[in-house]
PDB file of C-alpha atoms in Angstrom:
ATOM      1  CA  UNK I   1       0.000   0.000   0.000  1.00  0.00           C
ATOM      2  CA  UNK I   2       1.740   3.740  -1.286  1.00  0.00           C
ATOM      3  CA  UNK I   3      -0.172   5.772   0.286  1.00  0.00           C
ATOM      4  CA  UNK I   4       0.077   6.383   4.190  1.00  0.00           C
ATOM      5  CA  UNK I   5      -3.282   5.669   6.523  1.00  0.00           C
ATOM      6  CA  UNK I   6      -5.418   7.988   7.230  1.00  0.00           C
ATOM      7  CA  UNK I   7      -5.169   9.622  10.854  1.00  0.00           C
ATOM      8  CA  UNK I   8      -5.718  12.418  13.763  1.00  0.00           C
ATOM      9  CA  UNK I   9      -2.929  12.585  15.993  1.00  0.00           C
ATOM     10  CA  UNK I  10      -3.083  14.548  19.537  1.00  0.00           C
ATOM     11  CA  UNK I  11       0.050  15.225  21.359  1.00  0.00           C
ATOM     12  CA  UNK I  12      -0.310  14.395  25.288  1.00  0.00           C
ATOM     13  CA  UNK I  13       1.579  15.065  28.095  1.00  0.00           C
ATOM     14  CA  UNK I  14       3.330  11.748  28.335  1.00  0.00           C
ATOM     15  CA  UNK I  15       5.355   9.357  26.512  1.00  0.00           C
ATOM     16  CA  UNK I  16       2.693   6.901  26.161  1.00  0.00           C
ATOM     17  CA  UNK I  17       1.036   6.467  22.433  1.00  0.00           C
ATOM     18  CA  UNK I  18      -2.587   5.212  22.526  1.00  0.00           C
ATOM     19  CA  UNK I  19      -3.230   4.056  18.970  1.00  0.00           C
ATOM     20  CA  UNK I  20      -7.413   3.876  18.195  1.00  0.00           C
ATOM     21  CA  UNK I  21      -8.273   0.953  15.575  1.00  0.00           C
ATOM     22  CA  UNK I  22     -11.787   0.897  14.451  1.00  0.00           C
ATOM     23  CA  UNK I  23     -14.281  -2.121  13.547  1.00  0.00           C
ATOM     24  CA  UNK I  24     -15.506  -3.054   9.881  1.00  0.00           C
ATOM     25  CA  UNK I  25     -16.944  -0.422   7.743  1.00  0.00           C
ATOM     26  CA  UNK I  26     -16.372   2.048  10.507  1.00  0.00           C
ATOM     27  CA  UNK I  27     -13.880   5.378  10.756  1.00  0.00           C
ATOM     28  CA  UNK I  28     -11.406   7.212  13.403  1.00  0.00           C
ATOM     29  CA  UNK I  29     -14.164   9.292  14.542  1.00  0.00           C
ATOM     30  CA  UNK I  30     -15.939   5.889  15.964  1.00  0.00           C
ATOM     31  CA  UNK I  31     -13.937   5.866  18.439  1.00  0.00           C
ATOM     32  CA  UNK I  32     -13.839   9.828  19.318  1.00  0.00           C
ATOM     33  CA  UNK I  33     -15.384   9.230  22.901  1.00  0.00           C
ATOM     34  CA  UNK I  34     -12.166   7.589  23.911  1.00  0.00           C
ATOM     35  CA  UNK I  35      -9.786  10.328  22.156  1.00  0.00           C
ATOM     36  CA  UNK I  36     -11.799  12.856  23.964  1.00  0.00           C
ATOM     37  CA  UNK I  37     -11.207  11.309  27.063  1.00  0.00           C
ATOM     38  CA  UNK I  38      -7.551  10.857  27.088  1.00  0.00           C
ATOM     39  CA  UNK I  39      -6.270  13.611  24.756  1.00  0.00           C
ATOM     40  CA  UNK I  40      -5.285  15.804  27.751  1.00  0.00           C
ATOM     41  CA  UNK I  41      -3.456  12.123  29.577  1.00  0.00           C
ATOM     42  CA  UNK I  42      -2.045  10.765  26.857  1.00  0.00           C
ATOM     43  CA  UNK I  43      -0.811  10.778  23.379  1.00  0.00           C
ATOM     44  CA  UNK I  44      -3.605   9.548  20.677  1.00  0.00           C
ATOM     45  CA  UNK I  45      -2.925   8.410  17.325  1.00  0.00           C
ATOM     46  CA  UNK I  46      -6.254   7.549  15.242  1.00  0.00           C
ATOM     47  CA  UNK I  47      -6.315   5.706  12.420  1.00  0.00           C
ATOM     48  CA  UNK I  48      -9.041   4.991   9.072  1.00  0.00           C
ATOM     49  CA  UNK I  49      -8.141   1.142   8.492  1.00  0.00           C
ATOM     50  CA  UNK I  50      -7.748   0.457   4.567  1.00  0.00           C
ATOM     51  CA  UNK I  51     -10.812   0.398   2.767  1.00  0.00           C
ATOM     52  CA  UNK I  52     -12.245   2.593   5.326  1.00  0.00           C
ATOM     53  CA  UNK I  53     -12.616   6.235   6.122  1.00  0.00           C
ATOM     54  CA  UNK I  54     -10.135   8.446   4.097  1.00  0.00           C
ATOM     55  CA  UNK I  55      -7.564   5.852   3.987  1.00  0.00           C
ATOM     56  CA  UNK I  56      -6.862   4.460   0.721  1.00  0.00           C
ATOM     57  CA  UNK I  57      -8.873   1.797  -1.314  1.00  0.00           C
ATOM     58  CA  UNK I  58      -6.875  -1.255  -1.702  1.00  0.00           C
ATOM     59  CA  UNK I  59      -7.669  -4.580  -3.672  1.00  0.00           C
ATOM     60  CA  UNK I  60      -6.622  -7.465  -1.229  1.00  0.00           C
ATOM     61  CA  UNK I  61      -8.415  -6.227   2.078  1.00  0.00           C
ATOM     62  CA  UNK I  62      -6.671  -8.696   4.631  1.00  0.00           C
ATOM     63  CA  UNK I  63      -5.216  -8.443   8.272  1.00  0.00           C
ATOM     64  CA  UNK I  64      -2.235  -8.226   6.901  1.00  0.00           C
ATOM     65  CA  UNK I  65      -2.627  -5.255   4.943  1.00  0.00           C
ATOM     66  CA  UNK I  66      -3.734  -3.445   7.831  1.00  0.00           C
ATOM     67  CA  UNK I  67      -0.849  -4.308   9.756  1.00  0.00           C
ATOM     68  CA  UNK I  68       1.600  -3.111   7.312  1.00  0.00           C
ATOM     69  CA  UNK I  69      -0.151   0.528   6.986  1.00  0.00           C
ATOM     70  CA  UNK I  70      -0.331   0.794  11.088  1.00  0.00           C
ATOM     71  CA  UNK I  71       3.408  -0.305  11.204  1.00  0.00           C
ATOM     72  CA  UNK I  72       4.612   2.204   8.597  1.00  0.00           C
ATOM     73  CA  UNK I  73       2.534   4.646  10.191  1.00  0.00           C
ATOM     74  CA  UNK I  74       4.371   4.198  13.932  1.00  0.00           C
ATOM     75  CA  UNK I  75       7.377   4.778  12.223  1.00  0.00           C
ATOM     76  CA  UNK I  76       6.935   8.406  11.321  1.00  0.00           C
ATOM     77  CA  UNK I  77       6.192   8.485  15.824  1.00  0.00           C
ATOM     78  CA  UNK I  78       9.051   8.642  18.654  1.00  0.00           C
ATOM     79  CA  UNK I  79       6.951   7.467  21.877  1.00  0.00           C
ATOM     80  CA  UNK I  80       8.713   5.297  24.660  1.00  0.00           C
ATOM     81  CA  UNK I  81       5.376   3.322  24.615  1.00  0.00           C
ATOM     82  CA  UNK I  82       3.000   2.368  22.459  1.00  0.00           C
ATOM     83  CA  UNK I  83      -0.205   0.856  23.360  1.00  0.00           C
ATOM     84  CA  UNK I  84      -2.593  -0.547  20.749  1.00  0.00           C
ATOM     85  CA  UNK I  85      -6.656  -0.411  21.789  1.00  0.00           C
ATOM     86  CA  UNK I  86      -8.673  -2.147  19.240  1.00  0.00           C
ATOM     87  CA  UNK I  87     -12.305  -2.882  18.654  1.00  0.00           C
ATOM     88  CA  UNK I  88     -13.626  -5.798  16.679  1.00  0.00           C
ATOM     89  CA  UNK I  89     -12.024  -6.026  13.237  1.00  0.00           C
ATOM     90  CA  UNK I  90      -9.699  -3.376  14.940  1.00  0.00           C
ATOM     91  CA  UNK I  91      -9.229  -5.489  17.703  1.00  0.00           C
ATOM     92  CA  UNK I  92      -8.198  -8.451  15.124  1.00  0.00           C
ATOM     93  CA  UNK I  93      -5.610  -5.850  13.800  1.00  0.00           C
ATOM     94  CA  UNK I  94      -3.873  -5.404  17.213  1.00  0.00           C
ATOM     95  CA  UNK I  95      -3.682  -8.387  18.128  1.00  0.00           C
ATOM     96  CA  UNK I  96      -1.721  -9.456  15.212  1.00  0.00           C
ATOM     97  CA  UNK I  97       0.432  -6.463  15.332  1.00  0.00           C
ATOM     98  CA  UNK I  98       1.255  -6.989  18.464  1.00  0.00           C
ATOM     99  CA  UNK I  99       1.968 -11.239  18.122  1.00  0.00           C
ATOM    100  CA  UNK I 100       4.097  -9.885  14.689  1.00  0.00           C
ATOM    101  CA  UNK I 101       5.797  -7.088  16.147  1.00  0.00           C
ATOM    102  CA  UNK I 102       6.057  -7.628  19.949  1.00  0.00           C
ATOM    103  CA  UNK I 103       9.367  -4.855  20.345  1.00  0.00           C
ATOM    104  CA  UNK I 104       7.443  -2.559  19.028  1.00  0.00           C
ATOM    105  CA  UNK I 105       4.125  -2.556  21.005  1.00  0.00           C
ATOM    106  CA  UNK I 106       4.314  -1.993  24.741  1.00  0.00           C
ATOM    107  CA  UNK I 107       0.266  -2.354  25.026  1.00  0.00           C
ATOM    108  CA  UNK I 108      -2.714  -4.264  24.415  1.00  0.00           C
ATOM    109  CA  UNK I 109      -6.001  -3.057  24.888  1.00  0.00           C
ATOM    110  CA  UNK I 110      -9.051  -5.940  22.855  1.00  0.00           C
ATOM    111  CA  UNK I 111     -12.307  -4.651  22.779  1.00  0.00           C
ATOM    112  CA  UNK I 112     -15.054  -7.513  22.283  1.00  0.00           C
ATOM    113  CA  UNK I 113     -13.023  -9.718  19.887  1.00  0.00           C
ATOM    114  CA  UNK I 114     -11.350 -12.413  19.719  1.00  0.00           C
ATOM    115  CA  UNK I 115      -8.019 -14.192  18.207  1.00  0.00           C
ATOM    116  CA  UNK I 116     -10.380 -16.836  16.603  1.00  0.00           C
ATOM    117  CA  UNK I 117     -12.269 -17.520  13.223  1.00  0.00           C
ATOM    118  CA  UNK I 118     -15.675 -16.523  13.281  1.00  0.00           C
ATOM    119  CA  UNK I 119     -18.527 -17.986  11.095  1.00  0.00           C
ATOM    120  CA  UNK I 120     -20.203 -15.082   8.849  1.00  0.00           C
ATOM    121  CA  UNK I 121     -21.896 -12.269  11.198  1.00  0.00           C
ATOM    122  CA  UNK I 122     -22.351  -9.216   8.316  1.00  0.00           C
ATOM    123  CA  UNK I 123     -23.743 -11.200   5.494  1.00  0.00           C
ATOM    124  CA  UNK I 124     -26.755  -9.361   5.570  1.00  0.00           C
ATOM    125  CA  UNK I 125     -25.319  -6.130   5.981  1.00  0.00           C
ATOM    126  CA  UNK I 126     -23.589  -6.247   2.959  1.00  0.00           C
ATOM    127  CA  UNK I 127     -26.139  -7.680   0.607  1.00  0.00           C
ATOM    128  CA  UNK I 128     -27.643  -4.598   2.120  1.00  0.00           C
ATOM    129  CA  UNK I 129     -24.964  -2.487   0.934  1.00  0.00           C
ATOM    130  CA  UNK I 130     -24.552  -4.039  -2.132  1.00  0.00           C
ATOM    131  CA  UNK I 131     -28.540  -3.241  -2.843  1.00  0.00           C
ATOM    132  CA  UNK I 132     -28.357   0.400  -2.105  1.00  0.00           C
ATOM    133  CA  UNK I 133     -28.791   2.409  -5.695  1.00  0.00           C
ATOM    134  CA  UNK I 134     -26.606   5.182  -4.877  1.00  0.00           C
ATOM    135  CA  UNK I 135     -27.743   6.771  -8.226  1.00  0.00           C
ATOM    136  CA  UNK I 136     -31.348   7.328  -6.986  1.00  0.00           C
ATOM    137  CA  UNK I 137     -29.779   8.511  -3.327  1.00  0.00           C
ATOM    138  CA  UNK I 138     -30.323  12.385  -2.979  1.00  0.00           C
ATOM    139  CA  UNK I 139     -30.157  12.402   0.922  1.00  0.00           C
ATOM    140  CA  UNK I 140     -29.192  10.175   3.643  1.00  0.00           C
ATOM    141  CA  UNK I 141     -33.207   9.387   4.125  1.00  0.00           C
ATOM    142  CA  UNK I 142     -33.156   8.228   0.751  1.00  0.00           C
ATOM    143  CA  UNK I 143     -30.255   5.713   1.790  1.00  0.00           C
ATOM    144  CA  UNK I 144     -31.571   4.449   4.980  1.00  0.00           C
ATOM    145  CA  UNK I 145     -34.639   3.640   3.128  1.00  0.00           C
ATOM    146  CA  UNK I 146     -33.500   1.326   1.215  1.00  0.00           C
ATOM    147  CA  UNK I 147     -31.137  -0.101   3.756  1.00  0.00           C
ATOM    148  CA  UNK I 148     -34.799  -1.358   5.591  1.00  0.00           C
ATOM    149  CA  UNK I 149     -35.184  -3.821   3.046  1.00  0.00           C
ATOM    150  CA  UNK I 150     -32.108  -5.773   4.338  1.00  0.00           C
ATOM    151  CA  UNK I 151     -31.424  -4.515   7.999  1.00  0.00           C
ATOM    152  CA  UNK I 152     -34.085  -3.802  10.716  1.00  0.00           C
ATOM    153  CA  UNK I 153     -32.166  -2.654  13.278  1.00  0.00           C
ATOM    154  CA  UNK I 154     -32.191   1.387  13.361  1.00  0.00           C
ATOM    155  CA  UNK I 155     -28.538   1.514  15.500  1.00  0.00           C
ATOM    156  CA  UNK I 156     -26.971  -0.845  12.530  1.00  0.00           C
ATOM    157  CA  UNK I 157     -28.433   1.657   9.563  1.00  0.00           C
ATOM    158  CA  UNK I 158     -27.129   4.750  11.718  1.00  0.00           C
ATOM    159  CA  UNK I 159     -23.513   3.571  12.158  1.00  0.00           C
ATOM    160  CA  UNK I 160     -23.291   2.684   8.465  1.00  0.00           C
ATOM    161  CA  UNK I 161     -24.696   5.789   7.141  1.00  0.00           C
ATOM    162  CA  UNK I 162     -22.110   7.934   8.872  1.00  0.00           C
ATOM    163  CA  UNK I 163     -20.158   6.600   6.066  1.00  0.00           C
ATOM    164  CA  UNK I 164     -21.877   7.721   3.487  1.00  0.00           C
ATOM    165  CA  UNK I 165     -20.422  11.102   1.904  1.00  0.00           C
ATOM    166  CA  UNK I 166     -21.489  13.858  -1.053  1.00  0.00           C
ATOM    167  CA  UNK I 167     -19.298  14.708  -3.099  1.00  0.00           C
ATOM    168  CA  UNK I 168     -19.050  18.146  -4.870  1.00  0.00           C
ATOM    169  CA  UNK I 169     -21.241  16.932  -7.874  1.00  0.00           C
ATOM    170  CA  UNK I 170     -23.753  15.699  -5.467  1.00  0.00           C
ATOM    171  CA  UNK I 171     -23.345  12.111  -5.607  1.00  0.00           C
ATOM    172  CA  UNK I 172     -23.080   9.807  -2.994  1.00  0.00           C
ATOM    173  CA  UNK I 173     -20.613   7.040  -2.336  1.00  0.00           C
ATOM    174  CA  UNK I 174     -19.701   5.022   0.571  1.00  0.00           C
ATOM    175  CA  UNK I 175     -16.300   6.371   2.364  1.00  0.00           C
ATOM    176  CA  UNK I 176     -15.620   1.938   2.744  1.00  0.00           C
ATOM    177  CA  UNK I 177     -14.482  -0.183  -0.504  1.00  0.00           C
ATOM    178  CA  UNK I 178     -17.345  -2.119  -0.230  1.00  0.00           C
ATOM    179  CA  UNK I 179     -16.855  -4.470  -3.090  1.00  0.00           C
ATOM    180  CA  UNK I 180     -13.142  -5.105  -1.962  1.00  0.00           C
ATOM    181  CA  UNK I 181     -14.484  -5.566   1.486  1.00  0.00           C
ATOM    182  CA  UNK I 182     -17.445  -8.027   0.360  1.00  0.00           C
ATOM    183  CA  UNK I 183     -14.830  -9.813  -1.385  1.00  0.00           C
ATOM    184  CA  UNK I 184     -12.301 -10.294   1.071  1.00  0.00           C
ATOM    185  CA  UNK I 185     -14.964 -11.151   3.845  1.00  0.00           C
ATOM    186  CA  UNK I 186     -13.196 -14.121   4.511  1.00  0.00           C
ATOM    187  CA  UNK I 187      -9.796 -12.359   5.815  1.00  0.00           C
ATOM    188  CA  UNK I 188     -12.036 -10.230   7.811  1.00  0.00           C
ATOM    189  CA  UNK I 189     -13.887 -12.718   9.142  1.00  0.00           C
ATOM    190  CA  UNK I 190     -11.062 -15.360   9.523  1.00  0.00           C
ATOM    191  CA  UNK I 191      -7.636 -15.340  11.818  1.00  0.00           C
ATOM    192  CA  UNK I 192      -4.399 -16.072  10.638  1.00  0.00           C
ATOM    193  CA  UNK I 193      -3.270 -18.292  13.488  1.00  0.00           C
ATOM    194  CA  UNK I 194       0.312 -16.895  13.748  1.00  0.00           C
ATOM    195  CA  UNK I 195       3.075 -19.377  15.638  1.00  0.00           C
ATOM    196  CA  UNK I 196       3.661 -16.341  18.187  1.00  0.00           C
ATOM    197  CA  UNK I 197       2.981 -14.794  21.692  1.00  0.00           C
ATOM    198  CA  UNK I 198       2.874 -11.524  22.849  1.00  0.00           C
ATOM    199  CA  UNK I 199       3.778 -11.764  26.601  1.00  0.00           C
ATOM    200  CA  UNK I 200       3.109  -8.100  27.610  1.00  0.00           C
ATOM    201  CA  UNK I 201       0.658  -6.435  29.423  1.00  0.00           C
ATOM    202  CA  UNK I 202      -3.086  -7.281  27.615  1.00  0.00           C
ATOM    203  CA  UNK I 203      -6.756  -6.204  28.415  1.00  0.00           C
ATOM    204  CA  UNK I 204      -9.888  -7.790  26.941  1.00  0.00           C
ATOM    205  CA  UNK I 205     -12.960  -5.492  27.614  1.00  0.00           C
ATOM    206  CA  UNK I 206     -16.402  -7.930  26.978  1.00  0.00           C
ATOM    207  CA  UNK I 207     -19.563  -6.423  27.085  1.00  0.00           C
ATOM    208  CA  UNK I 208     -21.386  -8.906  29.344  1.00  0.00           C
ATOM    209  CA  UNK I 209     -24.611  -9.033  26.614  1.00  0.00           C
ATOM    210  CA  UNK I 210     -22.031  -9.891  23.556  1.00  0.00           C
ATOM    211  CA  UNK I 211     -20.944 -13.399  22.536  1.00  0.00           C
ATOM    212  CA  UNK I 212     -17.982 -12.861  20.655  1.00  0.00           C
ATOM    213  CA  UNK I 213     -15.775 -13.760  23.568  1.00  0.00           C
ATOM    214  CA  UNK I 214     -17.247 -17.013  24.767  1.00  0.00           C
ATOM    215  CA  UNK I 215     -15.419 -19.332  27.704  1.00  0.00           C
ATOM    216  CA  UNK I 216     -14.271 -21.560  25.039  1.00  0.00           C
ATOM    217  CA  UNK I 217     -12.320 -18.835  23.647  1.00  0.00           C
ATOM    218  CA  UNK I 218     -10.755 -18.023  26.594  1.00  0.00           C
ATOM    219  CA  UNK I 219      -7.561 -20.845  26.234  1.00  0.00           C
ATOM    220  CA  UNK I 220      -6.723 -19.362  22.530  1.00  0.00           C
ATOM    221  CA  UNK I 221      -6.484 -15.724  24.277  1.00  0.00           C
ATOM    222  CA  UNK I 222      -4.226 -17.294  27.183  1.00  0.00           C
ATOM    223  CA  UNK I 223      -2.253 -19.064  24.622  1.00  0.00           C
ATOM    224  CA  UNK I 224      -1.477 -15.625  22.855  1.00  0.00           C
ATOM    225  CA  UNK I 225      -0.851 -13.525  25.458  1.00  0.00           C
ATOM    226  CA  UNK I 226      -0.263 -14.952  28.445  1.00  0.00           C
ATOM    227  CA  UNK I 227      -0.442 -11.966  30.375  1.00  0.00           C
ATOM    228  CA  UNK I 228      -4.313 -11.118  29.166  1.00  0.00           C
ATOM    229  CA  UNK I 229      -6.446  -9.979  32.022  1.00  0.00           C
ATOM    230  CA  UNK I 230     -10.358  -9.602  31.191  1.00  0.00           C
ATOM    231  CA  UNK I 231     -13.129  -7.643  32.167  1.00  0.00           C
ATOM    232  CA  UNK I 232     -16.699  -7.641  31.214  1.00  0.00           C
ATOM    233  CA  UNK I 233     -18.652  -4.609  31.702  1.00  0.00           C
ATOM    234  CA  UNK I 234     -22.257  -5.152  32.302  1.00  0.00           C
ATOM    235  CA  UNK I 235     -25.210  -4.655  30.073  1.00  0.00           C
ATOM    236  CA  UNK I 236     -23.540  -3.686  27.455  1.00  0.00           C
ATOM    237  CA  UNK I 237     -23.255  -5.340  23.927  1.00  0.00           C
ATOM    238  CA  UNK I 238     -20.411  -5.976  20.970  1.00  0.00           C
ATOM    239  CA  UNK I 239     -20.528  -1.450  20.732  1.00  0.00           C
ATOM    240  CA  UNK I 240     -19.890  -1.337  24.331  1.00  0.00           C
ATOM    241  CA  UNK I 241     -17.435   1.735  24.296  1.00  0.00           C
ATOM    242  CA  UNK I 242     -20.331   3.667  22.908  1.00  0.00           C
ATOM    243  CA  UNK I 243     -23.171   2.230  25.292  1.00  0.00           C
ATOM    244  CA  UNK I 244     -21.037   2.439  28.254  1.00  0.00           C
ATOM    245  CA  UNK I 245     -18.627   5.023  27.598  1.00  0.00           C
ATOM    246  CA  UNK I 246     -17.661   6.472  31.057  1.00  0.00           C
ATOM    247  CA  UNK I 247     -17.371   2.870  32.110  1.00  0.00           C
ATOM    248  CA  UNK I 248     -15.248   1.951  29.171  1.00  0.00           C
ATOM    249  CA  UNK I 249     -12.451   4.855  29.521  1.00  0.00           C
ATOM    250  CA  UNK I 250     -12.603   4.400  33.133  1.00  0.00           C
ATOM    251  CA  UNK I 251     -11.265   0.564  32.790  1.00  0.00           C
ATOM    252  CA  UNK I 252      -9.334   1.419  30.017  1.00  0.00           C
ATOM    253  CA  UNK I 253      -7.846   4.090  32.182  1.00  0.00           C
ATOM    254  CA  UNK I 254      -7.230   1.735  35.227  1.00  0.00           C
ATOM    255  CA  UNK I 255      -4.976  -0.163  33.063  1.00  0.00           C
ATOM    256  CA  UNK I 256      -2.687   2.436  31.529  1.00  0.00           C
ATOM    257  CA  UNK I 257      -2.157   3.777  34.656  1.00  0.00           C
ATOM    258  CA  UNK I 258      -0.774   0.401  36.444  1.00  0.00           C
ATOM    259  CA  UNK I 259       1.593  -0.112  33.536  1.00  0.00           C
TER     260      UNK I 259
END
């Protein structure tokens, strides 16, 4: 990939780089109620995965490819520390950063993910996508109209339609490749299995109303990183840093500041 990610960075008043990694078909500014939170304790570096945001469109979507960006991206940054905070498909890209780069990552912060395969979750949502006639789209109304043919849920439709953009002709488009992300659902989707550990300091954050940490999982996480600690914070679901967002920073806080 040529072109650099996508990112906002905000200079703290510490040597400690808290780098924000977004979910599937998602942006930076999903994550904005845990720069907010920190930008005055700690360094923040933001990122727009490939495919996503205003990073750059690629044709081979993949784990992988994400890594690569985020590590050429760190380079151009001088911290002592560097701690990686993750959510879903974000968490799936620290994780493997971290197992694939362990000198360089000080940190591991997994928000409702895990280092596993998972059968298909977003088929829907992208037959959904993949439905939407962006020609006949003058408004996001128009968009979220047809996105009720395939997906019920209002919170679902609301998160996806923050990436939908106007350009200065006044078409609409879809700030995610979808077609390169529909096509490489299976990396997404899928883990790599990597023949590595990361044995430093790890926190999984579960929302308590989520299964996509289940007990069973639990032995894969310990046999990645060793040092994992969990918590689960209650009644909240797979978005739980934006249902329970004081809770959230607050453990998330706890944690950088026993480092």
């Amino acid at each position: 990939m040529a072109e650099p990610l996508h990112y906002r960075y905000t200079e703290g008043g510490n040597d400690y780089l808290l780098v924000l990694i977004h979910g599937l078909f998602g942006s930076l500014d999903n994550l904005s109620v845990i720069q907010r939170h920190f930008k005055d304790k700690v360094s923040i570096l933001a990122i727009d995965l490939p495919d996503h945001g205003k990073s750059p469109h690629v044709d081979n979507f993949s784990l992988s490819v994400c890594m690569s960006g985020l590590i050429s991206l760190l380079d151009q940054f001088s911290h002592k520390k560097i701690g990686l905070l993750g959510h879903s498909l974000g968490g799936k890209v620290a994780m493997l950063t971290a197992l694939t780069y362990p000198e360089r990552i000080d940190d591991l912060i997994v928000a409702d993910i895990a280092p596993v395969s998972y059968p298909p979750r977003h088929t829907d949502i992208i037959t959904a996508l993949q439905n939407v006639s962006l020609e006949q789209v003058h408004s996001r109304v128009d968009a979220d109209k047809q996105l009720q043919v395939g997906i019920k849920e209002a919170g679902v439709r609301q998160f996806l339609l923050k990436s939908l953009a106007e350009n200065d002709k006044g078409q609409w488009y879809w700030r995610f490749h979808l077609d390169d992300l529909a096509a490489h659902y299976d990396q997404i989707k899928g883990w790599p299995e990597p023949d590595a550990i990361f044995d430093k300091p790890c926190l999984f954050i579960k929302g308590s109303q989520s299964d996509y940490i289940t007990v069973a999982m639990q032995p894969t996480i310990q046999h990645y990183f060793p040092k994992a600690k969990a918590h689960i914070i209650d009644n909240a679901g797979h978005w739980l840093h934006a249902e329970k967002p004081t809770t959230f920073n607050r453990v998330v806080e706890k944690h950088i500041l026993n480092l």
